[in-house]
Amino acid sequence: MRLRNIPGARETIAESQWIVQDPASCKEKWKERFGNDHPVHLEIGTGKGKFINQLAVENPDINYVGIEKYSSVLIRALDKLDESQIGNLLFIRGDAELICEYFGEGEVEKIYLNFSDPWPKDRHAKRRLPSKEYLRRFAQILTKDGTIEFKTDNRALFDFAVDEVEAGGFKILQITYDLHSDPVMNEGNIMTEYEERFSAKGNPICKYILGRKE
Ligand code: SAM
């Protein structure tokens, strides 16, 4: 994601009604924050928010939280929300490394990772969102039957992610190396900004769905 410094982005984020300003205070209280009992689904590294915004519009009985590290990117997601005015989508401007400070044990039913940053250098492998280190964090906040969905066009990152699954405490429930040609896994697929861009170049999209090992 190319990052431009957008003047006033931090201030806009700090004042927005769609941003959870103190996510740690919502830990174990997300049902209260949303004002209902609906399950909570997360997208981590939400970027400009097209995917999660469309999901939230299509599924009003699910509460969505998008987590994004950079204000200059997240500000674009807020524009979409200002237009749609839905009540089941909130954002956190923060780092997924702190996810266990934001969500309690078993508080999340599903996690989406879409086109996560590849961090190509070996010494940065732990920063990759589908690494075993992150999977172990995700295991702490997911429900017993919780799932993780990851898609990317980056084959090297995907192969790495597949190798990390077991050590991260999960097993593969479904997998494809060409999502858009897989009628089962592609059903209802919502394209992200990156997915539109890279599939237009002819890159096949890889995807897996994980569940807990035991
Ligand atoms: N998911 C979007 C898509 O598919 O179009 C954006 C993909 S972009 C390559 C990855 C995004 O993840 C960037 O916006 C980046 O800032 C965000 N990101 C990377 N690491 C993160 C982390 N540890 N916590 C929160 N966001 C992160």
PDB file of C-alpha atoms and ligand atoms in Angstrom:
ATOM      1  CA  MET A   1       0.000   0.000   0.000  1.00  0.00           C
ATOM      2  CA  ARG A   2       1.574   3.295  -1.076  1.00  0.00           C
ATOM      3  CA  LEU A   3       1.219   5.689   1.818  1.00  0.00           C
ATOM      4  CA  ARG A   4       0.822   9.388   1.345  1.00  0.00           C
ATOM      5  CA  ASN A   5       0.763  11.738   4.246  1.00  0.00           C
ATOM      6  CA  ILE A   6      -2.747  13.168   4.153  1.00  0.00           C
ATOM      7  CA  PRO A   7      -2.904  16.453   6.069  1.00  0.00           C
ATOM      8  CA  GLY A   8      -5.458  16.266   8.891  1.00  0.00           C
ATOM      9  CA  ALA A   9      -5.908  12.460   8.646  1.00  0.00           C
ATOM     10  CA  ARG A  10      -4.928  11.844  12.260  1.00  0.00           C
ATOM     11  CA  GLU A  11      -7.279  14.558  13.504  1.00  0.00           C
ATOM     12  CA  THR A  12     -10.181  13.250  11.374  1.00  0.00           C
ATOM     13  CA  ILE A  13      -9.595   9.725  12.713  1.00  0.00           C
ATOM     14  CA  ALA A  14      -9.426  11.023  16.283  1.00  0.00           C
ATOM     15  CA  GLU A  15     -12.832  12.687  15.929  1.00  0.00           C
ATOM     16  CA  SER A  16     -14.685  10.072  13.872  1.00  0.00           C
ATOM     17  CA  GLN A  17     -17.742   8.336  15.312  1.00  0.00           C
ATOM     18  CA  TRP A  18     -16.813   5.209  13.307  1.00  0.00           C
ATOM     19  CA  ILE A  19     -13.443   4.768  15.006  1.00  0.00           C
ATOM     20  CA  VAL A  20     -13.158   3.050  18.359  1.00  0.00           C
ATOM     21  CA  GLN A  21     -10.849   5.508  20.064  1.00  0.00           C
ATOM     22  CA  ASP A  22      -9.924   3.286  23.007  1.00  0.00           C
ATOM     23  CA  PRO A  23     -10.264  -0.300  21.766  1.00  0.00           C
ATOM     24  CA  ALA A  24      -8.743  -1.793  24.930  1.00  0.00           C
ATOM     25  CA  SER A  25     -11.738  -0.471  26.891  1.00  0.00           C
ATOM     26  CA  CYS A  26     -14.034  -2.589  24.654  1.00  0.00           C
ATOM     27  CA  LYS A  27     -12.242  -5.843  25.438  1.00  0.00           C
ATOM     28  CA  GLU A  28     -14.892  -8.405  26.495  1.00  0.00           C
ATOM     29  CA  LYS A  29     -17.513  -5.677  25.987  1.00  0.00           C
ATOM     30  CA  TRP A  30     -17.945  -5.603  22.189  1.00  0.00           C
ATOM     31  CA  LYS A  31     -21.577  -6.698  22.466  1.00  0.00           C
ATOM     32  CA  GLU A  32     -22.220  -3.630  24.637  1.00  0.00           C
ATOM     33  CA  ARG A  33     -20.296  -1.420  22.224  1.00  0.00           C
ATOM     34  CA  PHE A  34     -22.462  -2.553  19.296  1.00  0.00           C
ATOM     35  CA  GLY A  35     -25.623  -2.709  21.454  1.00  0.00           C
ATOM     36  CA  ASN A  36     -26.577  -6.260  20.422  1.00  0.00           C
ATOM     37  CA  ASP A  37     -25.605  -9.955  20.718  1.00  0.00           C
ATOM     38  CA  HIS A  38     -24.487 -10.486  17.143  1.00  0.00           C
ATOM     39  CA  PRO A  39     -21.194 -12.264  16.378  1.00  0.00           C
ATOM     40  CA  VAL A  40     -18.084 -10.167  15.791  1.00  0.00           C
ATOM     41  CA  HIS A  41     -15.967 -10.604  12.636  1.00  0.00           C
ATOM     42  CA  LEU A  42     -12.651  -8.809  12.033  1.00  0.00           C
ATOM     43  CA  GLU A  43     -10.709  -7.772   8.980  1.00  0.00           C
ATOM     44  CA  ILE A  44      -7.057  -7.109   9.800  1.00  0.00           C
ATOM     45  CA  GLY A  45      -5.195  -4.745   7.483  1.00  0.00           C
ATOM     46  CA  THR A  46      -8.426  -3.387   6.138  1.00  0.00           C
ATOM     47  CA  GLY A  47      -6.866  -0.773   3.857  1.00  0.00           C
ATOM     48  CA  LYS A  48      -9.439   1.509   2.237  1.00  0.00           C
ATOM     49  CA  GLY A  49     -12.307  -0.651   3.506  1.00  0.00           C
ATOM     50  CA  LYS A  50     -14.188  -1.743   0.366  1.00  0.00           C
ATOM     51  CA  PHE A  51     -14.358  -5.413   1.407  1.00  0.00           C
ATOM     52  CA  ILE A  52     -15.534  -4.943   4.985  1.00  0.00           C
ATOM     53  CA  ASN A  53     -17.966  -2.181   4.072  1.00  0.00           C
ATOM     54  CA  GLN A  54     -19.686  -4.406   1.500  1.00  0.00           C
ATOM     55  CA  LEU A  55     -19.724  -7.369   3.916  1.00  0.00           C
ATOM     56  CA  ALA A  56     -21.344  -5.222   6.589  1.00  0.00           C
ATOM     57  CA  VAL A  57     -24.029  -3.963   4.202  1.00  0.00           C
ATOM     58  CA  GLU A  58     -24.808  -7.543   3.075  1.00  0.00           C
ATOM     59  CA  ASN A  59     -24.836  -9.014   6.620  1.00  0.00           C
ATOM     60  CA  PRO A  60     -26.644  -6.687   9.038  1.00  0.00           C
ATOM     61  CA  ASP A  61     -26.763  -9.450  11.725  1.00  0.00           C
ATOM     62  CA  ILE A  62     -22.978  -9.562  12.037  1.00  0.00           C
ATOM     63  CA  ASN A  63     -20.855  -6.903  13.708  1.00  0.00           C
ATOM     64  CA  TYR A  64     -17.662  -6.042  11.842  1.00  0.00           C
ATOM     65  CA  VAL A  65     -14.469  -4.425  13.054  1.00  0.00           C
ATOM     66  CA  GLY A  66     -11.775  -3.347  10.588  1.00  0.00           C
ATOM     67  CA  ILE A  67      -8.248  -2.883  11.951  1.00  0.00           C
ATOM     68  CA  GLU A  68      -5.808  -0.710  10.033  1.00  0.00           C
ATOM     69  CA  LYS A  69      -2.421   0.599  11.081  1.00  0.00           C
ATOM     70  CA  TYR A  70      -2.349   3.853   9.112  1.00  0.00           C
ATOM     71  CA  SER A  71      -4.648   6.869   9.433  1.00  0.00           C
ATOM     72  CA  SER A  72      -3.819   7.972   5.879  1.00  0.00           C
ATOM     73  CA  VAL A  73      -5.351   4.724   4.529  1.00  0.00           C
ATOM     74  CA  LEU A  74      -8.189   4.364   7.017  1.00  0.00           C
ATOM     75  CA  ILE A  75      -9.496   7.810   6.260  1.00  0.00           C
ATOM     76  CA  ARG A  76     -10.641   6.458   2.865  1.00  0.00           C
ATOM     77  CA  ALA A  77     -12.699   3.745   4.579  1.00  0.00           C
ATOM     78  CA  LEU A  78     -14.489   6.410   6.613  1.00  0.00           C
ATOM     79  CA  ASP A  79     -15.700   8.168   3.460  1.00  0.00           C
ATOM     80  CA  LYS A  80     -17.540   4.964   2.456  1.00  0.00           C
ATOM     81  CA  LEU A  81     -19.095   4.653   5.904  1.00  0.00           C
ATOM     82  CA  ASP A  82     -20.235   8.259   5.939  1.00  0.00           C
ATOM     83  CA  GLU A  83     -22.143   7.416   2.728  1.00  0.00           C
ATOM     84  CA  SER A  84     -23.691   4.090   3.841  1.00  0.00           C
ATOM     85  CA  GLN A  85     -24.451   5.043   7.515  1.00  0.00           C
ATOM     86  CA  ILE A  86     -24.631   1.421   8.682  1.00  0.00           C
ATOM     87  CA  GLY A  87     -24.513   0.561  12.383  1.00  0.00           C
ATOM     88  CA  ASN A  88     -22.666  -2.784  12.275  1.00  0.00           C
ATOM     89  CA  LEU A  89     -19.191  -1.617  11.252  1.00  0.00           C
ATOM     90  CA  LEU A  90     -16.491   0.064  13.323  1.00  0.00           C
ATOM     91  CA  PHE A  91     -12.777   0.597  12.828  1.00  0.00           C
ATOM     92  CA  ILE A  92      -9.699   0.510  15.004  1.00  0.00           C
ATOM     93  CA  ARG A  93      -6.670   2.529  13.998  1.00  0.00           C
ATOM     94  CA  GLY A  94      -4.069   0.268  15.479  1.00  0.00           C
ATOM     95  CA  ASP A  95      -1.571  -2.528  15.124  1.00  0.00           C
ATOM     96  CA  ALA A  96      -2.745  -6.135  14.980  1.00  0.00           C
ATOM     97  CA  GLU A  97       0.164  -6.997  17.266  1.00  0.00           C
ATOM     98  CA  LEU A  98      -2.025  -5.666  20.083  1.00  0.00           C
ATOM     99  CA  ILE A  99      -5.091  -7.685  19.082  1.00  0.00           C
ATOM    100  CA  CYS A 100      -5.221  -9.565  22.390  1.00  0.00           C
ATOM    101  CA  GLU A 101      -5.481  -6.225  24.194  1.00  0.00           C
ATOM    102  CA  TYR A 102      -8.511  -5.292  22.083  1.00  0.00           C
ATOM    103  CA  PHE A 103     -10.493  -8.571  22.145  1.00  0.00           C
ATOM    104  CA  GLY A 104     -11.101 -11.124  24.907  1.00  0.00           C
ATOM    105  CA  GLU A 105     -10.943 -14.892  24.771  1.00  0.00           C
ATOM    106  CA  GLY A 106     -13.513 -16.308  22.331  1.00  0.00           C
ATOM    107  CA  GLU A 107     -14.904 -12.866  21.483  1.00  0.00           C
ATOM    108  CA  VAL A 108     -14.405 -13.118  17.708  1.00  0.00           C
ATOM    109  CA  GLU A 109     -16.058 -15.596  15.349  1.00  0.00           C
ATOM    110  CA  LYS A 110     -14.111 -14.940  12.164  1.00  0.00           C
ATOM    111  CA  ILE A 111     -10.938 -13.154  11.038  1.00  0.00           C
ATOM    112  CA  TYR A 112     -10.260 -12.040   7.463  1.00  0.00           C
ATOM    113  CA  LEU A 113      -6.723 -11.353   6.226  1.00  0.00           C
ATOM    114  CA  ASN A 114      -6.751  -9.913   2.727  1.00  0.00           C
ATOM    115  CA  PHE A 115      -3.598  -9.287   0.693  1.00  0.00           C
ATOM    116  CA  SER A 116      -1.510  -8.924   3.826  1.00  0.00           C
ATOM    117  CA  ASP A 117       1.866  -7.216   3.503  1.00  0.00           C
ATOM    118  CA  PRO A 118       4.429  -9.857   2.391  1.00  0.00           C
ATOM    119  CA  TRP A 119       7.459  -8.665   4.415  1.00  0.00           C
ATOM    120  CA  PRO A 120       9.780 -10.508   1.973  1.00  0.00           C
ATOM    121  CA  LYS A 121      12.929 -10.518   4.137  1.00  0.00           C
ATOM    122  CA  ASP A 122      13.297 -13.693   6.241  1.00  0.00           C
ATOM    123  CA  ARG A 123      14.149 -11.698   9.342  1.00  0.00           C
ATOM    124  CA  HIS A 124      10.722  -9.999   9.116  1.00  0.00           C
ATOM    125  CA  ALA A 125       8.728 -13.252   8.845  1.00  0.00           C
ATOM    126  CA  LYS A 126       7.139 -12.714  12.273  1.00  0.00           C
ATOM    127  CA  ARG A 127       5.532  -9.514  10.979  1.00  0.00           C
ATOM    128  CA  ARG A 128       3.532 -11.407   8.331  1.00  0.00           C
ATOM    129  CA  LEU A 129      -0.087 -11.595   9.475  1.00  0.00           C
ATOM    130  CA  PRO A 130      -0.492 -15.306   8.578  1.00  0.00           C
ATOM    131  CA  SER A 131       2.707 -16.259  10.500  1.00  0.00           C
ATOM    132  CA  LYS A 132       2.455 -18.768  13.351  1.00  0.00           C
ATOM    133  CA  GLU A 133       3.104 -15.964  15.823  1.00  0.00           C
ATOM    134  CA  TYR A 134       0.022 -14.068  14.636  1.00  0.00           C
ATOM    135  CA  LEU A 135      -2.045 -17.285  14.299  1.00  0.00           C
ATOM    136  CA  ARG A 136      -1.370 -18.016  17.988  1.00  0.00           C
ATOM    137  CA  ARG A 137      -2.630 -14.546  18.897  1.00  0.00           C
ATOM    138  CA  PHE A 138      -5.718 -15.068  16.743  1.00  0.00           C
ATOM    139  CA  ALA A 139      -6.321 -18.441  18.453  1.00  0.00           C
ATOM    140  CA  GLN A 140      -6.675 -16.599  21.767  1.00  0.00           C
ATOM    141  CA  ILE A 141      -9.530 -14.374  20.629  1.00  0.00           C
ATOM    142  CA  LEU A 142     -11.425 -16.749  18.323  1.00  0.00           C
ATOM    143  CA  THR A 143     -14.444 -18.787  19.412  1.00  0.00           C
ATOM    144  CA  LYS A 144     -14.078 -22.582  19.566  1.00  0.00           C
ATOM    145  CA  ASP A 145     -15.431 -22.940  16.034  1.00  0.00           C
ATOM    146  CA  GLY A 146     -13.871 -19.687  14.837  1.00  0.00           C
ATOM    147  CA  THR A 147     -12.295 -19.471  11.379  1.00  0.00           C
ATOM    148  CA  ILE A 148      -9.596 -17.484   9.583  1.00  0.00           C
ATOM    149  CA  GLU A 149      -9.870 -16.634   5.882  1.00  0.00           C
ATOM    150  CA  PHE A 150      -6.754 -15.476   4.053  1.00  0.00           C
ATOM    151  CA  LYS A 151      -6.396 -14.520   0.401  1.00  0.00           C
ATOM    152  CA  THR A 152      -3.499 -13.121  -1.616  1.00  0.00           C
ATOM    153  CA  ASP A 153      -2.014 -13.197  -5.100  1.00  0.00           C
ATOM    154  CA  ASN A 154       1.485 -13.511  -3.595  1.00  0.00           C
ATOM    155  CA  ARG A 155       2.353 -17.195  -4.035  1.00  0.00           C
ATOM    156  CA  ALA A 156       5.496 -17.033  -1.889  1.00  0.00           C
ATOM    157  CA  LEU A 157       3.527 -15.500   0.990  1.00  0.00           C
ATOM    158  CA  PHE A 158       0.749 -18.058   0.549  1.00  0.00           C
ATOM    159  CA  ASP A 159       3.186 -21.012   0.578  1.00  0.00           C
ATOM    160  CA  PHE A 160       4.728 -19.571   3.751  1.00  0.00           C
ATOM    161  CA  ALA A 161       1.250 -19.179   5.271  1.00  0.00           C
ATOM    162  CA  VAL A 162       0.313 -22.801   4.482  1.00  0.00           C
ATOM    163  CA  ASP A 163       3.529 -23.987   6.172  1.00  0.00           C
ATOM    164  CA  GLU A 164       2.708 -21.991   9.339  1.00  0.00           C
ATOM    165  CA  VAL A 165      -0.839 -23.325   9.838  1.00  0.00           C
ATOM    166  CA  GLU A 166      -0.117 -26.326  12.037  1.00  0.00           C
ATOM    167  CA  ALA A 167       2.431 -24.621  14.288  1.00  0.00           C
ATOM    168  CA  GLY A 168      -0.077 -21.791  14.684  1.00  0.00           C
ATOM    169  CA  GLY A 169      -2.652 -24.239  16.103  1.00  0.00           C
ATOM    170  CA  PHE A 170      -4.959 -24.518  13.087  1.00  0.00           C
ATOM    171  CA  LYS A 171      -5.858 -26.873  10.231  1.00  0.00           C
ATOM    172  CA  ILE A 172      -6.852 -26.136   6.655  1.00  0.00           C
ATOM    173  CA  LEU A 173     -10.582 -26.592   6.011  1.00  0.00           C
ATOM    174  CA  GLN A 174     -10.601 -25.347   2.400  1.00  0.00           C
ATOM    175  CA  ILE A 175      -7.882 -24.203   0.013  1.00  0.00           C
ATOM    176  CA  THR A 176      -7.568 -23.021  -3.584  1.00  0.00           C
ATOM    177  CA  TYR A 177      -4.721 -21.666  -5.697  1.00  0.00           C
ATOM    178  CA  ASP A 178      -7.122 -20.006  -8.149  1.00  0.00           C
ATOM    179  CA  LEU A 179     -10.068 -18.554  -6.264  1.00  0.00           C
ATOM    180  CA  HIS A 180     -11.822 -16.947  -9.203  1.00  0.00           C
ATOM    181  CA  SER A 181     -11.917 -20.293 -11.077  1.00  0.00           C
ATOM    182  CA  ASP A 182     -13.149 -22.247  -8.037  1.00  0.00           C
ATOM    183  CA  PRO A 183     -16.959 -22.225  -8.135  1.00  0.00           C
ATOM    184  CA  VAL A 184     -17.331 -23.392  -4.511  1.00  0.00           C
ATOM    185  CA  MET A 185     -14.849 -21.088  -2.772  1.00  0.00           C
ATOM    186  CA  ASN A 186     -15.598 -18.142  -5.049  1.00  0.00           C
ATOM    187  CA  GLU A 187     -19.314 -18.128  -4.280  1.00  0.00           C
ATOM    188  CA  GLY A 188     -20.208 -14.779  -2.697  1.00  0.00           C
ATOM    189  CA  ASN A 189     -16.577 -13.605  -2.953  1.00  0.00           C
ATOM    190  CA  ILE A 190     -16.180  -9.879  -2.326  1.00  0.00           C
ATOM    191  CA  MET A 191     -13.175  -8.414  -4.120  1.00  0.00           C
ATOM    192  CA  THR A 192     -10.845  -6.169  -2.150  1.00  0.00           C
ATOM    193  CA  GLU A 193      -9.093  -3.162  -3.699  1.00  0.00           C
ATOM    194  CA  TYR A 194      -5.877  -5.192  -4.092  1.00  0.00           C
ATOM    195  CA  GLU A 195      -7.760  -8.195  -5.469  1.00  0.00           C
ATOM    196  CA  GLU A 196      -9.335  -6.064  -8.209  1.00  0.00           C
ATOM    197  CA  ARG A 197      -5.975  -4.616  -9.109  1.00  0.00           C
ATOM    198  CA  PHE A 198      -3.963  -7.865  -9.182  1.00  0.00           C
ATOM    199  CA  SER A 199      -6.588 -10.141 -10.719  1.00  0.00           C
ATOM    200  CA  ALA A 200      -6.956  -7.568 -13.538  1.00  0.00           C
ATOM    201  CA  LYS A 201      -3.255  -8.222 -14.263  1.00  0.00           C
ATOM    202  CA  GLY A 202      -4.043 -11.956 -14.599  1.00  0.00           C
ATOM    203  CA  ASN A 203      -2.617 -13.032 -11.215  1.00  0.00           C
ATOM    204  CA  PRO A 204      -4.435 -16.040  -9.725  1.00  0.00           C
ATOM    205  CA  ILE A 205      -5.697 -15.495  -6.190  1.00  0.00           C
ATOM    206  CA  CYS A 206      -4.863 -18.062  -3.497  1.00  0.00           C
ATOM    207  CA  LYS A 207      -7.159 -18.554  -0.513  1.00  0.00           C
ATOM    208  CA  TYR A 208      -7.448 -20.782   2.537  1.00  0.00           C
ATOM    209  CA  ILE A 209      -9.979 -21.140   5.336  1.00  0.00           C
ATOM    210  CA  LEU A 210      -8.665 -22.390   8.679  1.00  0.00           C
ATOM    211  CA  GLY A 211     -10.315 -23.902  11.739  1.00  0.00           C
ATOM    212  CA  ARG A 212      -8.758 -24.942  15.037  1.00  0.00           C
ATOM    213  CA  LYS A 213      -6.583 -28.062  15.027  1.00  0.00           C
ATOM    214  CA  GLU A 214      -8.549 -29.646  17.913  1.00  0.00           C
TER     215      GLU A 214
HETATM  216  N1  SAM B   1      -6.820  -5.563   2.635  1.00  0.00           N
HETATM  217  C1  SAM B   1      -6.694  -4.496   1.664  1.00  0.00           C
HETATM  218  C2  SAM B   1      -6.896  -5.031   0.264  1.00  0.00           C
HETATM  219  O1  SAM B   1      -6.866  -6.252   0.092  1.00  0.00           O
HETATM  220  O2  SAM B   1      -7.118  -4.218  -0.647  1.00  0.00           O
HETATM  221  C3  SAM B   1      -5.338  -3.774   1.818  1.00  0.00           C
HETATM  222  C4  SAM B   1      -4.126  -4.609   1.518  1.00  0.00           C
HETATM  223  S1  SAM B   1      -2.574  -3.753   1.867  1.00  0.00           S
HETATM  224  C5  SAM B   1      -1.398  -4.670   0.992  1.00  0.00           C
HETATM  225  C6  SAM B   1      -2.232  -4.262   3.541  1.00  0.00           C
HETATM  226  C7  SAM B   1      -2.820  -3.345   4.598  1.00  0.00           C
HETATM  227  O3  SAM B   1      -2.615  -3.927   5.884  1.00  0.00           O
HETATM  228  C8  SAM B   1      -2.184  -1.972   4.625  1.00  0.00           C
HETATM  229  O4  SAM B   1      -3.183  -0.967   4.609  1.00  0.00           O
HETATM  230  C9  SAM B   1      -1.394  -1.981   5.942  1.00  0.00           C
HETATM  231  O5  SAM B   1      -1.296  -0.678   6.508  1.00  0.00           O
HETATM  232  C10 SAM B   1      -2.211  -2.917   6.791  1.00  0.00           C
HETATM  233  N2  SAM B   1      -1.442  -3.579   7.854  1.00  0.00           N
HETATM  234  C11 SAM B   1      -0.264  -4.229   7.701  1.00  0.00           C
HETATM  235  N3  SAM B   1       0.157  -4.726   8.870  1.00  0.00           N
HETATM  236  C12 SAM B   1      -0.774  -4.367   9.790  1.00  0.00           C
HETATM  237  C13 SAM B   1      -0.882  -4.576  11.189  1.00  0.00           C
HETATM  238  N4  SAM B   1       0.077  -5.229  11.880  1.00  0.00           N
HETATM  239  N5  SAM B   1      -1.961  -4.084  11.836  1.00  0.00           N
HETATM  240  C14 SAM B   1      -2.913  -3.396  11.144  1.00  0.00           C
HETATM  241  N6  SAM B   1      -2.857  -3.164   9.812  1.00  0.00           N
HETATM  242  C15 SAM B   1      -1.805  -3.644   9.150  1.00  0.00           C
END
